PDB file of C-alpha atoms in Angstrom:
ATOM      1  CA  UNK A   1      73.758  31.798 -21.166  1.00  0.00           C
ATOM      2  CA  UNK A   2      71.943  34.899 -20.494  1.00  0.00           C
ATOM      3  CA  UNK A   3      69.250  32.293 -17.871  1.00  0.00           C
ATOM      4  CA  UNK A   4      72.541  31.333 -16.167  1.00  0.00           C
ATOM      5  CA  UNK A   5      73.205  34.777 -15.452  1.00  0.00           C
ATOM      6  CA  UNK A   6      70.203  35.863 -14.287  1.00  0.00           C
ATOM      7  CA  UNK A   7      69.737  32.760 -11.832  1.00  0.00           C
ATOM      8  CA  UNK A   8      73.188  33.687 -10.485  1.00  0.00           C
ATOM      9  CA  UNK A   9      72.047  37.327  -9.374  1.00  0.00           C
ATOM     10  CA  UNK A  10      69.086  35.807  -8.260  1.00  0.00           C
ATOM     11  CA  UNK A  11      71.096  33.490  -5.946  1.00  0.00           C
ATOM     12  CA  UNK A  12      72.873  36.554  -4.758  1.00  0.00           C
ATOM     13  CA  UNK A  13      70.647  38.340  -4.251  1.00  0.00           C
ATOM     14  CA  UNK A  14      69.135  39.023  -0.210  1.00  0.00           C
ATOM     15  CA  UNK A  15      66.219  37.072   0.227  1.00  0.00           C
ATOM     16  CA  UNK A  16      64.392  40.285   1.467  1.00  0.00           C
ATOM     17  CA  UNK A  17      64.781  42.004  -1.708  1.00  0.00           C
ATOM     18  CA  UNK A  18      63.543  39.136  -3.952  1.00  0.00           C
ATOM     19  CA  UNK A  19      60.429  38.865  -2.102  1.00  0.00           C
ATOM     20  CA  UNK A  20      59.759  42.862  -2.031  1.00  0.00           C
ATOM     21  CA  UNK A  21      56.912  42.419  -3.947  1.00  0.00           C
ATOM     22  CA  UNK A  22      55.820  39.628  -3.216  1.00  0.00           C
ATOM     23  CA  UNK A  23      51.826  39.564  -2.387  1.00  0.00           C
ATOM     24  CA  UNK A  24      48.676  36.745  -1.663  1.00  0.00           C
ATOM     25  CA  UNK A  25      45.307  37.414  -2.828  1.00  0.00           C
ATOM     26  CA  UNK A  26      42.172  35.269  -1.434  1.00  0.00           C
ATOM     27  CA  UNK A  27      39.172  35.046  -3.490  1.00  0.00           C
ATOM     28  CA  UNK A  28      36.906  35.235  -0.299  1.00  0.00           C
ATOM     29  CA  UNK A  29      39.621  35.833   2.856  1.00  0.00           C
ATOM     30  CA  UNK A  30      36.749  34.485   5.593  1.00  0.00           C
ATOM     31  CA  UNK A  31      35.362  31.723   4.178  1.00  0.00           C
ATOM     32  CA  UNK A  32      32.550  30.303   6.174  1.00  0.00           C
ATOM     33  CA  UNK A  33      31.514  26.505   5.262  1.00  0.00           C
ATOM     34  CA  UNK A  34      28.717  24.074   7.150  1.00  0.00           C
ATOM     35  CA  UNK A  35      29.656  21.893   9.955  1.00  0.00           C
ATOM     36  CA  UNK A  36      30.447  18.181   8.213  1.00  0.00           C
ATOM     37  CA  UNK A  37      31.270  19.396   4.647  1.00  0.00           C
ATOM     38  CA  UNK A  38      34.570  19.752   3.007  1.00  0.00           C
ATOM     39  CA  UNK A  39      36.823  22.700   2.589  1.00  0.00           C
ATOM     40  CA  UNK A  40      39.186  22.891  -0.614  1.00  0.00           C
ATOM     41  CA  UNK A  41      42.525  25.799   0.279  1.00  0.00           C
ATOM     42  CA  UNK A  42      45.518  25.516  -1.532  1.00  0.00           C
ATOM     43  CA  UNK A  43      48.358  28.042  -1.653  1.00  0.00           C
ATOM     44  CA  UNK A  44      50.971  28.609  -5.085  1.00  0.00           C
ATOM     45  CA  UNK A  45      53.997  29.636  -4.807  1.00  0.00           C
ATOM     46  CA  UNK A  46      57.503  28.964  -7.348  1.00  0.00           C
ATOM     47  CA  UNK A  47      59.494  29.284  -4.857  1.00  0.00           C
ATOM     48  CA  UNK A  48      59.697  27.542  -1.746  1.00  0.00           C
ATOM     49  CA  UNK A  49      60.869  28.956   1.513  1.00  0.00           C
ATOM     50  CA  UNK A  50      58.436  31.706   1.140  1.00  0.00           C
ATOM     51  CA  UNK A  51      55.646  32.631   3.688  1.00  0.00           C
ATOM     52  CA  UNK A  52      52.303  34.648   2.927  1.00  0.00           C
ATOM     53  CA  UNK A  53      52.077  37.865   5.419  1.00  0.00           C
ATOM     54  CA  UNK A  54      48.168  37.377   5.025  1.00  0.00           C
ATOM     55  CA  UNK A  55      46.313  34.640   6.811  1.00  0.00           C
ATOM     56  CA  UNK A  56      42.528  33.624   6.398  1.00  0.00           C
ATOM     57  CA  UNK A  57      39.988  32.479   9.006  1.00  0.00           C
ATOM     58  CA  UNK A  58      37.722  29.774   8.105  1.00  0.00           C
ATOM     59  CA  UNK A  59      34.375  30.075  10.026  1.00  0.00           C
ATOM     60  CA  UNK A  60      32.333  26.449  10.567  1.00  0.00           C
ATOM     61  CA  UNK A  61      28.497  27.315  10.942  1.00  0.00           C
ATOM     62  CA  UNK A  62      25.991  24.502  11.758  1.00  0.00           C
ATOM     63  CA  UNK A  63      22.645  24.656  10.113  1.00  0.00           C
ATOM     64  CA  UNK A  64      19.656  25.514  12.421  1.00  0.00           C
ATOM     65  CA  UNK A  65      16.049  24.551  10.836  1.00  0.00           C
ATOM     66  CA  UNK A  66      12.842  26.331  12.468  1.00  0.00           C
ATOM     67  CA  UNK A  67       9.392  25.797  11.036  1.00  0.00           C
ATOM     68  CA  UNK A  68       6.533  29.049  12.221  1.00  0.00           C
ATOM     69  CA  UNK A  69       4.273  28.166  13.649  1.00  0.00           C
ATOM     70  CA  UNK A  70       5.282  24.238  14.650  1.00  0.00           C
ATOM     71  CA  UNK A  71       1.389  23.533  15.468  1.00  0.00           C
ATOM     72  CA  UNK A  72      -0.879  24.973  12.634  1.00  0.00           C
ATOM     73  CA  UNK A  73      -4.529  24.033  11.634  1.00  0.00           C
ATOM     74  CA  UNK A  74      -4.772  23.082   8.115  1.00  0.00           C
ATOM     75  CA  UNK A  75      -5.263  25.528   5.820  1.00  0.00           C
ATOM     76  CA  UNK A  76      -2.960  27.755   7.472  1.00  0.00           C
ATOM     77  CA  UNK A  77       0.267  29.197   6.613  1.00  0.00           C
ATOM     78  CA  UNK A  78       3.551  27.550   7.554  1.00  0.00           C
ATOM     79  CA  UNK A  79       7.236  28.833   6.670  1.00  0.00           C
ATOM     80  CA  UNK A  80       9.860  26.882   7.269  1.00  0.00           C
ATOM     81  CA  UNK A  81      13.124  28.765   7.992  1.00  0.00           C
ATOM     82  CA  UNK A  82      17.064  27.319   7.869  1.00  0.00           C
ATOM     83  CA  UNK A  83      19.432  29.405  10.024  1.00  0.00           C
ATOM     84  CA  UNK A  84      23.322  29.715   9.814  1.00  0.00           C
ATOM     85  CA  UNK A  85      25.546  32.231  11.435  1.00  0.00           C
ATOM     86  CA  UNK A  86      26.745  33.057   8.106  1.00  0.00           C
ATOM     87  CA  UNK A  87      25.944  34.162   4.698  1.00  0.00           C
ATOM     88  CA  UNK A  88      25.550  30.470   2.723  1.00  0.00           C
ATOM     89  CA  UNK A  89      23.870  30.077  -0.930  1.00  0.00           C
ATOM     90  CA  UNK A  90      20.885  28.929  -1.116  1.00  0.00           C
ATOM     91  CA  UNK A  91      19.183  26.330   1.293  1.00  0.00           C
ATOM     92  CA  UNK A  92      16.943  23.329   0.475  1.00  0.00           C
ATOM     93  CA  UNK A  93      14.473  21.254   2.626  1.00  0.00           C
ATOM     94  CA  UNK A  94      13.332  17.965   2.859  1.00  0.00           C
ATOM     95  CA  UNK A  95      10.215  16.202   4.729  1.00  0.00           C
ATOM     96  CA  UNK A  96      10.687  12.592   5.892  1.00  0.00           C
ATOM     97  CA  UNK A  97      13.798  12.221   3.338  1.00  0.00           C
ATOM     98  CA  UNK A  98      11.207  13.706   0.435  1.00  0.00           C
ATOM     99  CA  UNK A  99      12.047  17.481  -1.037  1.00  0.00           C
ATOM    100  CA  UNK A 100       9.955  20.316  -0.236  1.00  0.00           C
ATOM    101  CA  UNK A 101       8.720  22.281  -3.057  1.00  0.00           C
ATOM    102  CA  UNK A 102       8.420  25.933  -1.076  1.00  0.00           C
ATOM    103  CA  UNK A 103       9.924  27.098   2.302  1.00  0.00           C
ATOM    104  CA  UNK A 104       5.932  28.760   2.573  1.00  0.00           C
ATOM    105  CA  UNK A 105       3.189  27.016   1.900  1.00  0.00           C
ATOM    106  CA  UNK A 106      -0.433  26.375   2.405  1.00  0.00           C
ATOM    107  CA  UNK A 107      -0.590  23.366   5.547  1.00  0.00           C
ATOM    108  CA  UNK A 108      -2.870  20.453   4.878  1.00  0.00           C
ATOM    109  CA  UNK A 109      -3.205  17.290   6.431  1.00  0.00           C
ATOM    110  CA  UNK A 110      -0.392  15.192   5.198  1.00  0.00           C
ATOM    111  CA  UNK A 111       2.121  18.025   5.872  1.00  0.00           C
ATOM    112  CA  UNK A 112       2.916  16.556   9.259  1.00  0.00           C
ATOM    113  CA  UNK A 113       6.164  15.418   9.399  1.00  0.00           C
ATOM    114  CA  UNK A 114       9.934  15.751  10.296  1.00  0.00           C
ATOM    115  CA  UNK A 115      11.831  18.806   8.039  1.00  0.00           C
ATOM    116  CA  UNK A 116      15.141  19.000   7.332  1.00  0.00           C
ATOM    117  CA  UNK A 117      17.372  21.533   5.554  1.00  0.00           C
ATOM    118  CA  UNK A 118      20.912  21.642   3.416  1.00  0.00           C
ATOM    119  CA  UNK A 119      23.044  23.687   1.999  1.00  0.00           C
ATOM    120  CA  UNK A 120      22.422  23.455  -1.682  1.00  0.00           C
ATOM    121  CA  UNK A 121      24.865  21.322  -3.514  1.00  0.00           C
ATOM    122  CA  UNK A 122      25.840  19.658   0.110  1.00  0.00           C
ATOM    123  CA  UNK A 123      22.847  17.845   0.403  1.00  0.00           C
ATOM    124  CA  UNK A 124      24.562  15.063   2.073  1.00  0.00           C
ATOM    125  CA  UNK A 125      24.954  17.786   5.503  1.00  0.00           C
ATOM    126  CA  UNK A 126      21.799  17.814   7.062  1.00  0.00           C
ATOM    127  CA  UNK A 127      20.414  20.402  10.347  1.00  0.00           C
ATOM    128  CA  UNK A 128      18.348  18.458  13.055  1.00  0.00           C
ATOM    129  CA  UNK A 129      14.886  17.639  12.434  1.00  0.00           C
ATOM    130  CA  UNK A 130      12.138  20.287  13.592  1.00  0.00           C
ATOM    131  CA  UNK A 131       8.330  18.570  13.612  1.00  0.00           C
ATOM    132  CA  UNK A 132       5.082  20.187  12.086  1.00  0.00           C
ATOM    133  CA  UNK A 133       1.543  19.059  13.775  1.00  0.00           C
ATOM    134  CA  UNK A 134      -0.962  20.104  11.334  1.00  0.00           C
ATOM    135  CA  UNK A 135      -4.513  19.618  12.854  1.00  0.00           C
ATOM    136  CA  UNK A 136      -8.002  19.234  10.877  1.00  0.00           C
ATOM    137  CA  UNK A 137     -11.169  18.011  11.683  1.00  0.00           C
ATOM    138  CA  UNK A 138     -12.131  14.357  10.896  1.00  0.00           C
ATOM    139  CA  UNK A 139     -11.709  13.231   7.582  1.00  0.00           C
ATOM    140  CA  UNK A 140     -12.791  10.170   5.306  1.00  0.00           C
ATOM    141  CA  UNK A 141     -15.850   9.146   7.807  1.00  0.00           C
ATOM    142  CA  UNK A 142     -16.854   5.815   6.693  1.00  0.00           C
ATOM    143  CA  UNK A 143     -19.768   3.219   7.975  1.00  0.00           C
ATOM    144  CA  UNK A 144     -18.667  -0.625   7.971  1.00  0.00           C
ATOM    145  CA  UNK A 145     -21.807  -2.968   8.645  1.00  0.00           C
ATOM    146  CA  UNK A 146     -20.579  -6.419  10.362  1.00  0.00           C
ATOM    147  CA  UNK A 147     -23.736  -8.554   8.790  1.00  0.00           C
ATOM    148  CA  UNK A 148     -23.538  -9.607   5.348  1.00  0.00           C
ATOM    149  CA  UNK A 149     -26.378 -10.682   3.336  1.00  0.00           C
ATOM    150  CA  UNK A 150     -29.986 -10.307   3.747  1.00  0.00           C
ATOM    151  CA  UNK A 151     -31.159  -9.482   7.373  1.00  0.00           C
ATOM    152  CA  UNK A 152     -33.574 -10.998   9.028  1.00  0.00           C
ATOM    153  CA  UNK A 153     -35.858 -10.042  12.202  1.00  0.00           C
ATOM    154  CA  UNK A 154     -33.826 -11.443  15.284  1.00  0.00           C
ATOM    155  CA  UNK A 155     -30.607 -11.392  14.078  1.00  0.00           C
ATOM    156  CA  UNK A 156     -27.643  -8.967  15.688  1.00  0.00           C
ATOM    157  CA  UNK A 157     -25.396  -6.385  13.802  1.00  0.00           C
ATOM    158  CA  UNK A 158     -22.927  -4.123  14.444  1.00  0.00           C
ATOM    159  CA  UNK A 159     -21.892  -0.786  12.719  1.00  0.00           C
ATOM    160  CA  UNK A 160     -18.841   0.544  13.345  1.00  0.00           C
ATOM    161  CA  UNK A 161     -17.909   4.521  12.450  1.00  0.00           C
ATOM    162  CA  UNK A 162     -14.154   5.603  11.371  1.00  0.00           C
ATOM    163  CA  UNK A 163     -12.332   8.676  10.699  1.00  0.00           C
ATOM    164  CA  UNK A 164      -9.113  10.025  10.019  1.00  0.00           C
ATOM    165  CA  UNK A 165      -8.605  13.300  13.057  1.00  0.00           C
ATOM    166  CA  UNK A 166      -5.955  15.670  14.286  1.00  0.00           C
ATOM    167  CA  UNK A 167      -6.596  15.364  17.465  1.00  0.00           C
ATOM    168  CA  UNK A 168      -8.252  12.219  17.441  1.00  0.00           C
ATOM    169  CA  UNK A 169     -12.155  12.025  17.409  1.00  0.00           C
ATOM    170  CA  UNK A 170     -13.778  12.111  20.735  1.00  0.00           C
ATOM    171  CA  UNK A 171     -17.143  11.813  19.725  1.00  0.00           C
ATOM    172  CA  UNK A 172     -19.487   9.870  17.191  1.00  0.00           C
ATOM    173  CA  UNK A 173     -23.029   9.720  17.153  1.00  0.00           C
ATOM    174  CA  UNK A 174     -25.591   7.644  15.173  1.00  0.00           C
ATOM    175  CA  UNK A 175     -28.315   9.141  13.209  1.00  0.00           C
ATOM    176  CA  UNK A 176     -31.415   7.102  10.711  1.00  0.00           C
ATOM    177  CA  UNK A 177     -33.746   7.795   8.324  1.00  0.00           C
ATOM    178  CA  UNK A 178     -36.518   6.406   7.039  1.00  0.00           C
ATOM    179  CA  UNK A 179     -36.094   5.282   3.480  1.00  0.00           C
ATOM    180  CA  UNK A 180     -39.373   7.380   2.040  1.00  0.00           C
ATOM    181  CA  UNK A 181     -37.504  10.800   3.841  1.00  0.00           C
ATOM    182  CA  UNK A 182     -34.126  10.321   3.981  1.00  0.00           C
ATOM    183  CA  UNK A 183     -34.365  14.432   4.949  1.00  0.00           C
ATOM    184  CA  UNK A 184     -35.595  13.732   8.781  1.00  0.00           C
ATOM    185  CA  UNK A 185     -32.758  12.526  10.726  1.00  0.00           C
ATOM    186  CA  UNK A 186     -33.301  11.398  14.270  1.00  0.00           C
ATOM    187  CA  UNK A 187     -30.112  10.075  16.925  1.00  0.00           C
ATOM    188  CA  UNK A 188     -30.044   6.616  17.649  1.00  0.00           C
ATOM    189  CA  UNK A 189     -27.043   6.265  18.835  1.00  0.00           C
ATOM    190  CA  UNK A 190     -23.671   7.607  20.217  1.00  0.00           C
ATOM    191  CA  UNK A 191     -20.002   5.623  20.466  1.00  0.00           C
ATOM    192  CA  UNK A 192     -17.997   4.457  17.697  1.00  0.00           C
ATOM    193  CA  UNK A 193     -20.027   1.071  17.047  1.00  0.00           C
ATOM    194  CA  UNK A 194     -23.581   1.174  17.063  1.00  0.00           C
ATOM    195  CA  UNK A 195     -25.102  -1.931  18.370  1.00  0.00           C
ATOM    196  CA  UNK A 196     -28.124  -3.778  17.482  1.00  0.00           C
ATOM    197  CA  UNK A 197     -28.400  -7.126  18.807  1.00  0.00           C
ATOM    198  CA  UNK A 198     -31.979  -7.755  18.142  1.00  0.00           C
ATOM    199  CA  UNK A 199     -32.878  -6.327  14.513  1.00  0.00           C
ATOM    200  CA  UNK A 200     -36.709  -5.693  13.962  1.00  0.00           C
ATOM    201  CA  UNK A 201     -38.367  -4.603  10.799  1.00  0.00           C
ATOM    202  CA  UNK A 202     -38.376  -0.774  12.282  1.00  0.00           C
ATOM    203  CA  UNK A 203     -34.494  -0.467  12.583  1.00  0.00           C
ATOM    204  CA  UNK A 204     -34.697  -0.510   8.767  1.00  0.00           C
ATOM    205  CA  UNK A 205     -33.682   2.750   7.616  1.00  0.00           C
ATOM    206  CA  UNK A 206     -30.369   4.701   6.245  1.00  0.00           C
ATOM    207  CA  UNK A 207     -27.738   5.299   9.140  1.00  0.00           C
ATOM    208  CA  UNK A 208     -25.065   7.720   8.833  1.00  0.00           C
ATOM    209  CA  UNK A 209     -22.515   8.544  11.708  1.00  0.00           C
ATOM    210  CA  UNK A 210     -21.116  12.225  12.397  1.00  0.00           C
ATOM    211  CA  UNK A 211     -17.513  12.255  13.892  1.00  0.00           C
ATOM    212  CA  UNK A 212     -16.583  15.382  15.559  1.00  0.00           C
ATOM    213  CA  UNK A 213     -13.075  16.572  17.520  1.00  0.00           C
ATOM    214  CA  UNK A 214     -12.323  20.224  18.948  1.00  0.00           C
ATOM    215  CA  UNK A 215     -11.742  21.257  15.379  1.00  0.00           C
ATOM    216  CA  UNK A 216     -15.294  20.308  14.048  1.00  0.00           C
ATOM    217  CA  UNK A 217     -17.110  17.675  12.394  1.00  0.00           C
ATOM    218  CA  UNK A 218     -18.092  15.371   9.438  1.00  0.00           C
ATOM    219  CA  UNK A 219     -20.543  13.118   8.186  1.00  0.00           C
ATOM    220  CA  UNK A 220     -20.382   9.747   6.514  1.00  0.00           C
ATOM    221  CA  UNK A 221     -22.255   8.758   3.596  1.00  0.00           C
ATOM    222  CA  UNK A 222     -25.452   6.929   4.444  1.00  0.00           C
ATOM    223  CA  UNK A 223     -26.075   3.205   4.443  1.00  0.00           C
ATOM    224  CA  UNK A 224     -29.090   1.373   3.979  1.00  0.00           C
ATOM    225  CA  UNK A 225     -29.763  -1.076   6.600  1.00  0.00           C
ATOM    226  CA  UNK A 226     -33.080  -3.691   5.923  1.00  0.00           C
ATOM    227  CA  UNK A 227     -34.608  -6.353   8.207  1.00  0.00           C
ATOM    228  CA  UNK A 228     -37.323  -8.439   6.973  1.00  0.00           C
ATOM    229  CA  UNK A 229     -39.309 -11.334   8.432  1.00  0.00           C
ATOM    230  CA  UNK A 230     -38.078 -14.712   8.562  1.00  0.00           C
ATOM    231  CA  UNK A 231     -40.594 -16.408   6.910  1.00  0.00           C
ATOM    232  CA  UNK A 232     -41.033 -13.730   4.493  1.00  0.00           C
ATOM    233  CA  UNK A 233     -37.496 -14.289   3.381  1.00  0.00           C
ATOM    234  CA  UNK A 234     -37.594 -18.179   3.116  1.00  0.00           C
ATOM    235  CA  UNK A 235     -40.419 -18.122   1.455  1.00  0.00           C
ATOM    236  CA  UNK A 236     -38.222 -15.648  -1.300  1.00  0.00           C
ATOM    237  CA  UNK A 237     -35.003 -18.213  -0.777  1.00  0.00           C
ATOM    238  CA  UNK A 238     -37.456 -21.336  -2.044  1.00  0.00           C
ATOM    239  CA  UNK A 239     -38.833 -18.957  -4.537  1.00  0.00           C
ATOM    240  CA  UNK A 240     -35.417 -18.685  -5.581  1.00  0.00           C
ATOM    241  CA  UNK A 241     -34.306 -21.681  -5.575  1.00  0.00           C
ATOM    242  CA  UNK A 242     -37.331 -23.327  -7.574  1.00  0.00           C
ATOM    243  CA  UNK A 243     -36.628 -20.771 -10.563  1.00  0.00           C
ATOM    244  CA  UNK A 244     -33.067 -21.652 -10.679  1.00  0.00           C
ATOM    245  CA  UNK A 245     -34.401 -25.186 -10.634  1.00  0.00           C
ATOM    246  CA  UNK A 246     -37.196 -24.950 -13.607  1.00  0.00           C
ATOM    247  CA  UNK A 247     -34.058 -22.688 -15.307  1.00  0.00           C
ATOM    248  CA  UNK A 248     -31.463 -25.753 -15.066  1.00  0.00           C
ATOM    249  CA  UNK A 249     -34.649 -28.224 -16.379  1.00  0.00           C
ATOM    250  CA  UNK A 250     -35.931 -25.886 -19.510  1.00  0.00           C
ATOM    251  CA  UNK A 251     -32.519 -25.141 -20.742  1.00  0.00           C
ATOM    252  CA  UNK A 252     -31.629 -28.338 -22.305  1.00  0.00           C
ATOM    253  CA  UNK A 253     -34.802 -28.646 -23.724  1.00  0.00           C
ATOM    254  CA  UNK A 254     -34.671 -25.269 -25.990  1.00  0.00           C
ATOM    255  CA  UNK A 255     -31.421 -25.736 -26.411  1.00  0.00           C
ATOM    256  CA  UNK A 256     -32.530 -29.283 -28.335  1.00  0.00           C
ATOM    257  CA  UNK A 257     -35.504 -27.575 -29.972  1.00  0.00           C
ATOM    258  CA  UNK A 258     -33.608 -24.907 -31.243  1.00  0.00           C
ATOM    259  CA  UNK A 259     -31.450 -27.245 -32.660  1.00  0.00           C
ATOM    260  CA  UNK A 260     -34.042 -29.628 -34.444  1.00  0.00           C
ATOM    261  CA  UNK A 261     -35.698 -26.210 -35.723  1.00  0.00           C
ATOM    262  CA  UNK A 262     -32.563 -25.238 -37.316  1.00  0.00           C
ATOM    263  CA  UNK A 263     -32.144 -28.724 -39.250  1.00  0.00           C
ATOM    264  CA  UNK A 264     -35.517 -28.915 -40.130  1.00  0.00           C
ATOM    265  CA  UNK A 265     -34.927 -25.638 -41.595  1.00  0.00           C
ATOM    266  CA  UNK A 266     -31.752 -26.509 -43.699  1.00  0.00           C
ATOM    267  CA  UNK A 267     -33.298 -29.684 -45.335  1.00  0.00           C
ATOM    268  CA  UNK A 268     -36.113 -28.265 -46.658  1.00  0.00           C
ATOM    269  CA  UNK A 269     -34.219 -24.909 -47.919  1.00  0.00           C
ATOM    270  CA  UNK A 270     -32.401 -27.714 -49.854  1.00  0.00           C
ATOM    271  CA  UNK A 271     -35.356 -29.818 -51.341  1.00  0.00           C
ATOM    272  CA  UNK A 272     -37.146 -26.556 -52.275  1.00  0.00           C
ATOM    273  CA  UNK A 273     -33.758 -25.698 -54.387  1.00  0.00           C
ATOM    274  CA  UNK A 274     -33.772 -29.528 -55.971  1.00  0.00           C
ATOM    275  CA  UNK A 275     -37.158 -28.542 -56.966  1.00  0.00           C
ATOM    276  CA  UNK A 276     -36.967 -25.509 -59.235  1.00  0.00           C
ATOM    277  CA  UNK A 277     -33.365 -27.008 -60.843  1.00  0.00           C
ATOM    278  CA  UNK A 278     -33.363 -26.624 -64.658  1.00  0.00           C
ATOM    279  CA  UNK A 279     -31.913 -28.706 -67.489  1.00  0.00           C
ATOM    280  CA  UNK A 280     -30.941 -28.015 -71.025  1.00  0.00           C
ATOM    281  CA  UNK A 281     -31.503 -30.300 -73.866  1.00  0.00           C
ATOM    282  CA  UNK A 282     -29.104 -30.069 -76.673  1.00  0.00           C
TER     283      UNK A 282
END
């Protein structure tokens, strides 16, 4: 009875004087959220027919990723930088759809790449991709020699030089040495394949190539090259050949003699033990 009543002299009541006191509090009354994410608001009220004499503005930001400097040399310092035009928690990156461990780090080669940042927690809102060209001096200079096998005088070869570069390599040049002094280098050489299309005994030797680009240079390991004569080295292949020969003949033949030595062994082991047998008389 007494809830009646007091809905009653609400219902009487002016409007104006019921909602006196009436007030809205926002949590955060300019909210500011990432272009493409989702914004929950929601507004409680009671009573319906009532309107809030606050209002709040929602600001939309779009993420703007910047990486200082964009063109480093390895070994440099790079710090990668994701810009709103508001205050947003923290920020995440990614490179070529991987995460980034630290906005600043330490550039090396395989830092190149596309970056990317997000809003952490709304990784699914991305900023535009900003590139960073990190540039080194060739890397990984390898020697690849075209002949295999044994060469002799007369015959042609190629070696080829490769090398990983930012820029690219623009230069290679050959260099032997004799196998006794491997310490006294001399150029032979220049271009990225080396070309010898008559081999004599003096090209034998250890080659090594030295790639260099703007940034500087490296060498590759060296590689023994060796040309002998032709008859020399038939004279070794019939050599060869006639040991592997006499090897496939003599084989059998120990194998059997082995054999026999190993039953001639066993019988007599077992007449000696026939011979020295005992017997008791009762």
């Amino acid at each position: 009875m007494d809830k009646m009543i007091a809905m009653l002299v609400l219902l009487i009541l002016k409007p104006e004087s019921v909602s006196a006191g009436w007030s809205v509090t926002f949590e955060n009354p300019n909210p500011c959220a990432s272009k493409g994410s989702s914004v929950h608001l929601r507004f409680d009220t009671q009573t319906y027919g009532r309107r809030s004499k606050k209002s709040m503005y929602l600001s939309v930001t779009e993420l703007s990723a910047r990486v200082y400097p964009d063109r480093v040399r390895a070994g440099n310092t790079v710090t990668l930088e994701c810009r709103t035009s508001c205050q947003l928690s923290n920020t995440v990156w990614f490179k070529d759809g991987r995460p980034v461990a630290k906005p600043v780090f330490q550039a090396q080669a395989e830092d190149s790449g596309n970056y990317l940042c997000a809003v952490e927690g709304q990784e699914s809102v991305l900023s535009d991709s900003v590139a960073l060209d990190v540039q080194y001096p060739p890397l990984n200079v390898s020697v690849e020699i075209s002949y295999s096998g044994h060469l002799t005088e007369g015959s042609s070869v190629n070696l080829s030089c490769s090398s990983v570069a930012n820029p690219a390599t623009d230069n290679y040049t050959w260099y032997r040495a004799s196998v006794s002094s491997s310490s006294s280098l001399f150029q032979v050489g220049s271009g990225q394949v080396l070309s010898l299309p008559s081999v004599e005994a003096s090209h034998s030797g250890l080659y090594l190539c030295q790639a260099r680009n703007p940034l500087g240079q490296n060498n590759s390991t060296e590689v023994l090259l060796t040309a002998g004569d032709a008859d020399i080295n038939r004279v070794i292949i019939f050599v060869g050949i006639g040991v592997k020969v006499c090897i496939g003949l003599l084989l059998p033949l120990v194998i059997i003699w082995a054999w026999r030595q190993r039953r001639s062994s066993a019988v007599d082991k077992e007449e000696n033990s026939r011979d020295y047998e005992t017997f008791s008389i009762a």
